[in-house]
CSV table of C-alpha atoms and ligand atoms in Angstrom, one decimal:
chain,number,residue,atom,x,y,z
Y,8,MET,CA,121.7,100.1,-2.9
Y,9,ALA,CA,125.0,98.5,-3.6
Y,10,VAL,CA,125.9,95.6,-1.4
Y,11,THR,CA,128.9,93.4,-0.8
Y,12,THR,CA,128.1,90.4,1.2
Y,13,VAL,CA,131.0,88.3,2.2
Y,14,ALA,CA,129.7,84.8,3.2
Y,15,THR,CA,131.8,83.3,5.8
Y,16,ALA,CA,130.8,80.3,7.9
Y,17,ILE,CA,130.2,81.1,11.7
Y,18,PRO,CA,130.0,78.5,14.3
Y,19,ALA,CA,126.5,77.3,14.9
Y,20,GLN,CA,125.1,79.5,17.7
Y,21,SER,CA,124.1,77.8,20.9
Y,22,PRO,CA,120.4,78.5,21.6
Y,23,ASP,CA,121.4,79.1,25.1
Y,24,ASP,CA,123.8,81.9,24.4
Y,25,LEU,CA,121.9,85.1,25.3
Y,26,SER,CA,125.3,87.0,25.9
Y,27,VAL,CA,124.3,89.8,23.5
Y,28,TRP,CA,120.8,90.1,24.7
Y,29,PRO,CA,119.5,92.9,27.0
Y,30,ALA,CA,120.5,93.0,30.7
Y,31,THR,CA,117.2,91.7,32.0
Y,32,THR,CA,117.0,88.7,29.6
Y,33,ALA,CA,115.9,85.6,31.3
Y,34,ARG,CA,114.6,82.3,30.1
Y,35,GLY,CA,110.9,82.1,30.0
Y,36,PRO,CA,108.4,79.3,30.0
Y,37,HIS,CA,109.2,77.6,26.7
Y,38,GLY,CA,112.9,78.3,26.8
Y,39,ASP,CA,112.3,81.6,25.0
Y,40,PRO,CA,114.2,84.7,26.1
Y,41,THR,CA,112.1,87.2,28.1
Y,42,VAL,CA,113.1,90.8,28.4
Y,43,SER,CA,112.3,92.5,31.7
Y,44,GLY,CA,109.9,89.7,32.5
Y,45,VAL,CA,108.0,90.3,29.3
Y,46,GLU,CA,107.4,87.5,26.7
Y,47,LEU,CA,108.3,88.7,23.1
Y,48,PRO,CA,105.4,87.0,21.4
Y,49,ASP,CA,103.1,89.0,23.7
Y,50,VAL,CA,104.6,92.1,22.5
Y,51,ALA,CA,104.2,91.0,18.8
Y,52,ALA,CA,100.6,90.1,19.5
Y,53,GLN,CA,99.7,93.4,21.2
Y,54,PHE,CA,101.7,95.9,19.0
Y,55,GLY,CA,102.2,93.9,15.7
Y,56,THR,CA,105.3,93.4,13.8
Y,57,PRO,CA,107.9,94.5,13.0
Y,58,VAL,CA,108.3,96.0,16.5
Y,59,TYR,CA,111.3,97.4,18.4
Y,60,VAL,CA,111.5,96.4,22.0
Y,61,LEU,CA,113.7,98.6,24.4
Y,62,ASP,CA,114.8,97.3,27.8
Y,63,GLU,CA,114.7,100.4,30.1
Y,64,THR,CA,116.9,98.7,32.7
Y,65,ASP,CA,119.6,98.0,30.3
Y,66,VAL,CA,119.8,101.6,29.1
Y,67,ARG,CA,119.8,102.8,32.7
Y,68,GLU,CA,122.5,100.3,33.8
Y,69,ARG,CA,124.7,101.3,30.8
Y,70,CYS,CA,124.4,105.0,31.9
Y,71,ARG,CA,125.5,104.1,35.4
Y,72,ALA,CA,128.3,102.1,34.2
Y,73,TYR,CA,129.6,105.0,32.2
Y,74,ARG,CA,129.2,107.4,35.1
Y,75,SER,CA,131.0,105.1,37.4
Y,76,ALA,CA,133.9,104.5,34.9
Y,77,PHE,CA,134.2,108.2,34.3
Y,78,PRO,CA,133.7,109.8,37.7
Y,79,GLY,CA,134.2,113.7,37.3
Y,80,ALA,CA,133.7,113.6,33.6
Y,81,ASP,CA,130.7,114.5,31.5
Y,82,VAL,CA,129.0,111.7,29.8
Y,83,LEU,CA,126.8,112.8,27.0
Y,84,TYR,CA,124.7,110.3,25.1
Y,85,ALA,CA,125.0,110.7,21.3
Y,86,ALA,CA,121.3,111.2,20.3
Y,87,LYS,CA,121.9,110.1,16.7
Y,88,ALA,CA,122.0,106.4,17.9
Y,89,PHE,CA,118.4,106.7,18.9
Y,90,LEU,CA,116.2,109.4,20.4
Y,91,CYS,CA,112.8,109.6,21.8
Y,92,ARG,CA,111.3,111.4,24.8
Y,93,ALA,CA,111.6,108.5,27.0
Y,94,MET,CA,115.2,108.0,26.1
Y,95,VAL,CA,115.9,111.7,26.9
Y,96,HIS,CA,114.3,111.2,30.3
Y,97,TRP,CA,116.2,108.1,31.2
Y,98,VAL,CA,119.6,109.4,30.3
Y,99,HIS,CA,118.8,112.7,32.2
Y,100,GLU,CA,117.7,110.8,35.3
Y,101,GLU,CA,121.0,108.8,35.2
Y,102,GLY,CA,123.0,112.0,35.1
Y,103,LEU,CA,124.2,112.2,31.4
Y,104,GLY,CA,124.1,115.0,29.1
Y,105,LEU,CA,123.3,114.9,25.4
Y,106,ASP,CA,124.9,115.3,22.1
Y,107,VAL,CA,122.6,116.5,19.3
Y,108,CYS,CA,123.2,117.5,15.6
Y,109,SER,CA,120.1,119.1,14.5
Y,110,ALA,CA,117.3,121.6,15.7
Y,111,GLY,CA,114.9,118.6,15.6
Y,112,ASP,CA,116.9,116.6,18.1
Y,113,LEU,CA,117.5,119.7,20.2
Y,114,GLU,CA,113.9,120.5,20.4
Y,115,LEU,CA,112.7,117.0,21.3
Y,116,ALA,CA,115.3,116.9,24.0
Y,117,VAL,CA,114.2,120.2,25.6
Y,118,ILE,CA,110.5,119.3,25.2
Y,119,ALA,CA,111.4,116.1,27.2
Y,120,GLY,CA,112.8,118.3,30.0
Y,121,LEU,CA,116.6,118.1,29.5
Y,122,PRO,CA,118.3,121.4,30.6
Y,123,PRO,CA,119.8,123.0,27.5
Y,124,GLU,CA,123.2,123.6,29.3
Y,125,ARG,CA,123.6,119.8,29.3
Y,126,ILE,CA,123.4,119.7,25.6
Y,127,VAL,CA,126.2,119.8,23.1
Y,128,PHE,CA,125.3,120.8,19.5
Y,129,HIS,CA,127.3,119.1,16.6
Y,130,GLY,CA,127.3,119.0,12.9
Y,131,ASN,CA,129.6,119.4,10.0
Y,132,ALA,CA,127.0,121.5,8.2
Y,133,LYS,CA,124.7,123.3,10.6
Y,134,SER,CA,121.9,125.2,8.9
Y,135,PRO,CA,121.0,128.7,10.0
Y,136,GLU,CA,117.9,127.1,11.7
Y,137,ASP,CA,120.2,124.9,13.6
Y,138,LEU,CA,122.3,127.7,14.8
Y,139,ARG,CA,119.4,129.8,15.7
Y,140,ALA,CA,117.8,126.9,17.7
Y,141,ALA,CA,121.0,126.2,19.4
Y,142,LEU,CA,121.4,129.8,20.6
Y,143,ARG,CA,117.7,130.4,21.3
Y,144,HIS,CA,117.7,127.3,23.7
Y,145,GLY,CA,121.0,128.1,25.1
Y,146,VAL,CA,122.7,124.9,24.6
Y,147,GLY,CA,126.0,124.2,26.8
Y,148,ARG,CA,128.4,124.1,23.9
Y,149,ILE,CA,128.3,124.3,20.1
Y,150,VAL,CA,131.0,122.3,18.4
Y,151,VAL,CA,132.5,124.2,15.6
Y,152,ASP,CA,133.6,122.0,12.7
Y,153,SER,CA,135.0,124.5,10.0
Y,154,THR,CA,136.7,127.9,9.9
Y,155,SER,CA,133.9,129.3,7.9
Y,156,GLU,CA,131.3,128.3,10.5
Y,157,THR,CA,133.1,130.6,13.0
Y,158,ALA,CA,131.9,133.9,11.5
Y,159,ARG,CA,128.6,132.6,10.7
Y,160,LEU,CA,127.9,131.4,14.1
Y,161,ALA,CA,129.3,134.6,15.7
Y,162,ALA,CA,126.9,136.7,13.5
Y,163,HIS,CA,124.0,134.9,15.1
Y,164,VAL,CA,125.0,135.4,18.7
Y,165,PRO,CA,123.2,138.4,20.3
Y,166,GLN,CA,125.3,141.4,21.1
Y,167,GLY,CA,126.6,141.5,24.7
Y,168,THR,CA,126.3,137.8,25.0
Y,169,ARG,CA,128.8,134.9,24.4
Y,170,GLN,CA,128.4,131.4,23.3
Y,171,ARG,CA,130.7,128.7,24.6
Y,172,VAL,CA,132.1,126.6,21.8
Y,173,MET,CA,134.5,123.7,21.3
Y,174,ALA,CA,136.6,123.1,18.1
Y,175,ARG,CA,136.3,119.7,16.4
Y,176,VAL,CA,139.7,118.5,15.5
Y,177,VAL,CA,140.9,115.5,13.6
Y,178,PRO,CA,143.7,113.8,15.5
Y,179,GLY,CA,144.9,111.7,12.6
Y,180,VAL,CA,144.0,108.4,14.2
Y,181,ALA,CA,142.5,105.6,11.9
Y,182,ALA,CA,140.0,103.5,13.9
Y,183,GLY,CA,136.7,101.9,13.5
Y,184,GLY,CA,134.8,99.0,12.3
Y,185,HIS,CA,134.2,100.1,8.7
Y,186,ALA,CA,135.6,102.6,6.3
Y,187,ALA,CA,132.2,104.4,6.3
Y,188,ILE,CA,132.2,105.0,10.0
Y,189,ARG,CA,135.9,106.1,10.4
Y,190,THR,CA,136.1,109.8,11.2
Y,191,GLY,CA,139.4,110.3,12.8
Y,192,THR,CA,141.7,110.6,9.7
Y,193,ASP,CA,142.3,113.7,7.5
Y,194,ASP,CA,140.2,112.7,4.5
Y,195,ARG,CA,136.9,112.8,6.3
Y,196,LYS,CA,134.2,115.4,5.9
Y,197,SER,CA,134.1,116.2,9.7
Y,198,GLY,CA,136.6,118.2,11.8
Y,199,LEU,CA,139.7,120.4,11.3
Y,200,SER,CA,142.9,118.6,10.6
Y,201,ILE,CA,145.7,119.2,13.2
Y,202,ALA,CA,148.3,117.9,10.6
Y,203,ASP,CA,147.5,120.5,7.9
Y,204,GLY,CA,147.2,123.3,10.3
Y,205,SER,CA,143.4,124.0,9.9
Y,206,ALA,CA,142.8,123.2,13.4
Y,207,MET,CA,145.2,125.9,14.7
Y,208,HIS,CA,143.9,128.3,12.0
Y,209,ALA,CA,140.3,127.8,13.2
Y,210,VAL,CA,141.3,128.2,16.9
Y,211,THR,CA,142.8,131.5,16.0
Y,212,ARG,CA,139.6,132.6,14.4
Y,213,LEU,CA,137.6,131.3,17.4
Y,214,VAL,CA,139.8,133.2,20.0
Y,215,GLU,CA,139.5,136.4,18.0
Y,216,GLN,CA,135.6,136.3,18.2
Y,217,PRO,CA,134.4,138.3,21.2
Y,218,ARG,CA,131.1,136.6,21.0
Y,219,LEU,CA,132.5,133.2,21.2
Y,220,GLU,CA,134.3,131.5,24.2
Y,221,LEU,CA,136.5,128.5,23.3
Y,222,THR,CA,136.4,126.0,26.1
Y,223,GLY,CA,138.1,123.1,24.6
Y,224,LEU,CA,138.9,120.6,21.8
Y,225,HIS,CA,136.6,117.8,20.7
Y,226,CYS,CA,137.3,114.8,18.6
Y,227,HIS,CA,135.3,111.7,17.4
Y,228,ILE,CA,137.6,109.2,15.8
Y,229,GLY,CA,135.1,106.7,14.4
Y,230,SER,CA,132.6,104.1,15.5
Y,231,GLN,CA,132.6,100.5,16.6
Y,232,ILE,CA,136.2,100.8,17.9
Y,233,ASP,CA,137.0,97.9,20.1
Y,234,THR,CA,140.5,98.7,21.5
Y,235,VAL,CA,141.6,101.6,23.7
Y,236,LYS,CA,144.8,102.4,21.9
Y,237,PRO,CA,143.3,104.8,19.3
Y,238,TYR,CA,141.8,106.9,22.1
Y,239,VAL,CA,145.1,107.1,24.0
Y,240,VAL,CA,146.8,108.3,20.8
Y,241,ALA,CA,144.1,110.9,20.2
Y,242,VAL,CA,144.5,112.2,23.7
Y,243,ARG,CA,148.2,112.7,23.1
Y,244,HIS,CA,147.7,114.6,19.9
Y,245,LEU,CA,144.9,116.8,21.4
Y,246,VAL,CA,147.1,117.7,24.4
Y,247,GLY,CA,149.9,118.4,22.0
Y,248,LEU,CA,147.6,120.9,20.3
Y,249,MET,CA,146.4,122.4,23.5
Y,250,ALA,CA,149.9,123.1,24.4
Y,251,ARG,CA,150.6,124.8,21.1
Y,252,ILE,CA,147.4,126.9,21.7
Y,253,ARG,CA,148.6,127.9,25.0
Y,254,ASP,CA,152.1,128.9,23.6
Y,255,ARG,CA,150.5,130.8,20.7
Y,256,HIS,CA,147.5,132.4,22.3
Y,257,GLY,CA,148.2,132.3,26.0
Y,258,ILE,CA,145.0,130.4,26.8
Y,259,THR,CA,144.6,127.3,28.5
Y,260,LEU,CA,141.6,125.2,27.4
Y,261,PRO,CA,139.7,123.7,30.4
Y,262,GLU,CA,137.9,121.0,28.5
Y,263,LEU,CA,138.5,117.9,26.3
Y,264,ASP,CA,135.7,115.9,24.5
Y,265,LEU,CA,136.8,112.5,23.2
Y,266,GLY,CA,133.5,111.8,21.4
Y,267,GLY,CA,132.1,108.2,21.2
Y,268,GLY,CA,132.6,105.2,19.0
Y,269,HIS,CA,132.7,102.6,21.7
Y,270,ALA,CA,132.2,99.1,20.1
Y,271,VAL,CA,129.5,96.7,21.1
Y,272,ALA,CA,129.2,92.9,20.3
Y,273,HIS,CA,126.4,92.1,17.8
Y,274,ARG,CA,126.9,88.4,18.0
Y,275,PRO,CA,128.1,86.2,20.9
Y,276,GLY,CA,131.9,85.8,20.8
Y,277,GLU,CA,132.5,89.4,19.5
Y,278,HIS,CA,134.3,91.8,21.8
Y,279,PRO,CA,132.9,95.1,23.0
Y,280,LEU,CA,135.2,97.9,23.9
Y,281,ASP,CA,136.2,97.6,27.7
Y,282,VAL,CA,134.8,100.9,29.0
Y,283,PRO,CA,136.5,100.9,32.4
Y,284,GLU,CA,139.9,100.0,30.9
Y,285,LEU,CA,139.2,102.9,28.4
Y,286,ALA,CA,138.5,105.3,31.3
Y,287,ARG,CA,141.7,104.1,33.2
Y,288,ARG,CA,144.0,104.5,30.2
Y,289,VAL,CA,142.6,107.8,29.0
Y,290,ARG,CA,142.9,109.3,32.5
Y,291,ARG,CA,146.5,108.1,32.7
Y,292,GLU,CA,147.5,109.4,29.4
Y,293,LEU,CA,145.7,112.8,29.9
Y,294,ALA,CA,147.6,113.0,33.3
Y,295,ASP,CA,151.0,112.1,31.7
Y,296,ALA,CA,150.6,114.2,28.6
Y,297,CYS,CA,149.5,117.3,30.6
Y,298,ALA,CA,152.2,117.0,33.1
Y,299,GLN,CA,154.8,116.8,30.3
Y,300,SER,CA,153.4,119.9,28.6
Y,301,ASP,CA,152.9,121.6,32.0
Y,302,LEU,CA,149.1,121.9,31.4
Y,303,PRO,CA,146.4,121.6,33.9
Y,304,VAL,CA,144.4,118.4,33.3
Y,305,PRO,CA,141.1,119.5,31.5
Y,306,ARG,CA,137.7,118.3,32.4
Y,307,LEU,CA,137.0,115.1,30.2
Y,308,ALA,CA,133.8,114.4,28.2
Y,309,VAL,CA,132.7,111.3,26.3
Y,310,GLU,CA,129.9,110.9,24.0
Y,311,PRO,CA,128.8,107.2,23.7
Y,312,GLY,CA,125.8,106.6,21.5
Y,313,ARG,CA,125.8,102.9,20.4
Y,314,ALA,CA,127.3,101.5,23.5
Y,315,VAL,CA,124.5,103.1,25.7
Y,316,VAL,CA,121.4,101.9,23.6
Y,317,ALA,CA,122.5,99.1,21.2
Y,318,ARG,CA,122.1,96.1,23.5
Y,319,ALA,CA,118.8,97.4,25.0
Y,320,GLY,CA,117.0,96.9,21.7
Y,321,VAL,CA,115.4,93.7,20.2
Y,322,ALA,CA,113.8,93.8,16.8
Y,323,LEU,CA,110.9,91.5,16.3
Y,324,TYR,CA,109.9,90.4,12.9
Y,325,ARG,CA,107.2,88.1,11.4
Y,326,VAL,CA,108.3,85.5,8.8
Y,327,LEU,CA,106.3,86.0,5.7
Y,328,ALA,CA,107.9,83.6,3.2
Y,329,VAL,CA,110.5,80.9,3.0
Y,330,LYS,CA,112.3,80.2,-0.2
Y,331,ARG,CA,114.6,77.4,-0.8
Y,332,THR,CA,116.7,77.8,-4.0
Y,333,GLY,CA,119.3,75.2,-4.6
Y,334,ALA,CA,121.7,75.3,-1.5
Y,335,ARG,CA,120.3,78.5,-0.1
Y,336,VAL,CA,117.4,79.2,2.1
Y,337,PHE,CA,115.9,82.7,2.3
Y,338,VAL,CA,113.7,83.6,5.2
Y,339,ALA,CA,111.8,86.8,4.3
Y,340,VAL,CA,110.4,88.9,7.1
Y,341,ASP,CA,108.0,91.9,7.3
Y,342,GLY,CA,110.8,94.5,7.9
Y,343,GLY,CA,114.2,95.0,6.2
Y,344,THR,CA,116.4,97.8,5.1
Y,345,SER,CA,113.7,100.4,5.9
Y,346,ASP,CA,114.1,99.7,9.5
Y,347,ASN,CA,117.7,98.4,9.5
Y,348,PRO,CA,120.0,99.6,6.7
Y,349,ARG,CA,123.1,98.6,8.7
Y,350,PRO,CA,123.9,95.2,7.2
Y,351,ALA,CA,123.5,96.7,3.6
Y,352,LEU,CA,125.6,99.9,4.5
Y,353,TYR,CA,128.3,98.6,6.8
Y,354,GLY,CA,128.1,94.8,6.6
Y,355,VAL,CA,127.0,94.5,10.2
Y,356,ARG,CA,126.2,90.8,11.2
Y,357,TYR,CA,123.4,89.9,13.5
Y,358,ALA,CA,122.4,86.7,15.3
Y,359,PRO,CA,118.6,86.4,15.0
Y,360,ARG,CA,116.7,83.6,16.6
Y,361,LEU,CA,113.3,82.0,16.4
Y,362,VAL,CA,110.9,82.9,19.3
Y,363,GLY,CA,107.4,81.9,20.3
Y,364,ARG,CA,107.7,78.2,19.3
Y,365,ARG,CA,110.0,75.5,20.3
Y,366,SER,CA,111.4,73.7,17.4
Y,367,THR,CA,113.3,70.4,17.5
Y,368,ALA,CA,114.4,70.5,13.9
Y,369,ALA,CA,118.2,70.6,13.3
Y,370,THR,CA,119.5,74.1,12.3
Y,371,ARG,CA,120.8,75.1,9.0
Y,372,PRO,CA,122.3,78.3,7.7
Y,373,VAL,CA,119.8,80.7,6.1
Y,374,THR,CA,119.8,84.3,4.9
Y,375,VAL,CA,117.2,86.4,6.5
Y,376,VAL,CA,116.0,89.0,4.1
Y,377,GLY,CA,113.6,91.9,4.2
Y,378,ARG,CA,110.3,92.7,2.3
Y,379,HIS,CA,111.7,95.5,0.1
Y,380,CYS,CA,112.1,95.3,-3.6
Y,381,GLU,CA,115.9,95.6,-3.7
Y,382,ALA,CA,118.5,92.8,-4.1
Y,383,GLY,CA,120.5,94.3,-1.1
Y,384,ASP,CA,117.7,93.9,1.3
Y,385,ALA,CA,119.3,91.5,3.6
Y,386,LEU,CA,119.3,91.5,7.6
Y,387,ALA,CA,121.5,88.6,8.4
Y,388,SER,CA,123.2,86.1,6.2
Y,389,ASP,CA,124.5,82.6,7.2
Y,390,VAL,CA,122.6,82.3,10.4
Y,391,PRO,CA,121.5,79.0,11.9
Y,392,LEU,CA,117.8,78.6,12.2
Y,393,PRO,CA,115.6,75.5,12.6
Y,394,ASP,CA,115.1,73.8,9.3
Y,395,ASP,CA,111.3,74.0,9.8
Y,396,VAL,CA,111.1,77.8,10.0
Y,397,ARG,CA,107.9,78.8,8.3
Y,398,PRO,CA,105.6,81.8,7.5
Y,399,GLY,CA,104.0,83.0,10.7
Y,400,ASP,CA,107.1,82.3,12.9
Y,401,LEU,CA,108.6,85.3,14.8
Y,402,LEU,CA,112.3,86.2,14.5
Y,403,ALA,CA,114.0,88.3,17.2
Y,404,VAL,CA,117.2,90.2,16.4
Y,405,PRO,CA,119.2,91.4,19.5
Y,406,VAL,CA,121.4,94.4,19.7
Y,407,ALA,CA,118.9,96.4,17.5
Y,408,GLY,CA,118.7,99.5,19.7
Y,409,ALA,CA,121.2,101.8,18.0
Y,410,TYR,CA,121.3,103.2,14.4
Y,411,HIS,CA,118.0,101.2,13.4
Y,412,LEU,CA,115.3,103.5,14.1
Y,413,SER,CA,117.4,106.5,13.8
Y,414,THR,CA,118.2,105.6,10.2
Y,415,THR,CA,114.9,104.4,9.0
Y,416,SER,CA,113.6,105.4,5.6
Y,417,GLY,CA,110.2,105.5,4.0
Y,418,GLY,CA,111.0,102.8,1.6
Y,419,ASN,CA,108.0,101.1,-0.2
Y,420,SER,CA,105.7,103.1,2.0
Y,421,VAL,CA,105.8,100.5,4.7
Y,422,GLY,CA,105.8,103.0,7.6
Y,423,ARG,CA,108.2,103.1,10.4
Y,424,PRO,CA,107.8,100.4,13.3
Y,425,PRO,CA,106.8,101.3,16.8
Y,426,VAL,CA,109.1,101.3,19.9
Y,427,VAL,CA,107.9,99.6,23.0
Y,428,ALA,CA,109.6,99.8,26.3
Y,429,VAL,CA,109.7,97.0,28.7
Y,430,ALA,CA,110.3,97.3,32.4
Y,431,ASP,CA,109.2,95.3,35.5
Y,432,GLY,CA,107.0,92.8,33.5
Y,433,ARG,CA,105.2,95.5,31.6
Y,434,ALA,CA,105.2,96.6,28.0
Y,435,ARG,CA,104.4,100.2,27.1
Y,436,LEU,CA,104.3,102.1,23.9
Y,437,LEU,CA,107.0,104.9,23.5
Y,438,VAL,CA,106.5,105.6,19.7
Y,439,ARG,CA,103.7,104.4,17.7
Y,440,ARG,CA,103.8,102.8,14.4
Y,441,GLU,CA,103.8,105.1,11.3
Y,442,SER,CA,100.5,104.6,9.7
Y,443,ALA,CA,99.3,104.9,6.0
Y,444,GLN,CA,97.4,108.0,7.1
Y,445,ASP,CA,100.8,109.5,8.5
Y,446,LEU,CA,102.5,108.7,5.2
Y,447,ARG,CA,99.5,110.3,3.1
Y,448,SER,CA,99.3,113.3,5.3
Y,449,ARG,CA,102.6,114.7,3.9
Y,450,ASP,CA,101.6,114.1,0.3
Y,451,THR,CA,99.8,117.4,-0.2
Y,452,GLY,CA,100.2,118.1,-4.1
Y,453,LEU,CA,98.5,117.0,-7.2
O,617,PLP,C1,128.1,109.5,16.0
O,617,PLP,C2,128.8,110.3,17.1
O,617,PLP,C3,129.0,109.9,18.4
O,617,PLP,C4,128.4,108.5,18.9
O,617,PLP,O1,129.1,107.4,18.2
O,617,PLP,P1,128.8,106.0,18.7
O,617,PLP,O2,129.6,105.1,17.7
O,617,PLP,O3,127.3,105.7,18.5
O,617,PLP,O4,129.4,105.9,20.1
O,617,PLP,C5,129.5,110.8,19.3
O,617,PLP,N1,129.9,112.0,19.0
O,617,PLP,C6,129.8,112.4,17.7
O,617,PLP,C7,130.3,113.8,17.4
O,617,PLP,C8,129.3,111.7,16.8
O,617,PLP,O5,129.2,112.0,15.5
């Protein structure tokens, strides 16, 4: 895996700064953070390491915050950030719908009791199985991503029925934390460009299909976007297209889905996207742009993934080795790119801390690396840890809830870590550790 690591000095982190930790974090008996009243070393002792801890209260509070910032809008949790049955259950109870992009996600959501009409199905390359599953379960919306998909989808829709669809368009807005997660510009694989006419072309195909009902436009302009402006610009471009669709086809689209991409802080001092401000500015722009084009204001939808679940998660690792080479100190733990590829893929930087033992040693910058046999297997660089960090210590990495477990790989046959929910002083297993037996069971040939 190719990696570019830019080592820049960061201010030494105060051990008291728990600002990026889950909502229920408090200081426990030894000055250690507890989450929902649970001590992290107890979780490690009971479930082993590496282990992912998820604060149920934090997830629920985020869902409620979105609902109150966007009254009258649909808030759809983006399943690709992290999905398990409990997660489906929580977001459903808090009044959110779900955005999925595979038959697998969809089936898990339906099994967990989410009404299919609350589900939006995405994907730039939906397989025939995906389309069949989406139609069989009766998902609320399918988001069409290309012109060729239109006929393919229509062919799967049973005669005499209609499937509601949205068109994913590319508003031509550059935003997002890293080139690999920017999706709002014309050179990306997802969506139909407004600028080159493919969005209008696809819309024309869609409105001609008697088995499809176009309900609105969708866009997703990127990820880890920390300012409101790109969303406001996207709204303007989308309403412009809605007006042209009205002029050309005489139809008024009742819905507008702005996707997700709302930034979170991974380290103290970083700025998350201001969600209430986003809601205010988007509402205002939508009202103004629609008034100018003489369009009724469409029903809004947003699809936050990371911003709902990232901060609820804490990854716990055991230190296996400490190596001092010249000026550098490498602290190697029992996980790595197999459970968190994000530092290697996108250069995401984290603020791990020592837990379970009070150290009075001075801190110095170290590089926390994983256990995999790849040079790029780093979890965090230039992070201050006590100078006496040693094998057997526990490291906790906050803001680990999104795009860790959902991007895991089977690298080095280590098995995927378990997920443990904490709530009201209790820890309970949501997803068990992948065992050697699990891994062997798929290996059926010789
Ligand atoms: C990934 C994705 C999201 C969620 O993105 P976040 O950055 O996690 O908020 C929402 N909608 C679509 C279509 C996506 O692809």
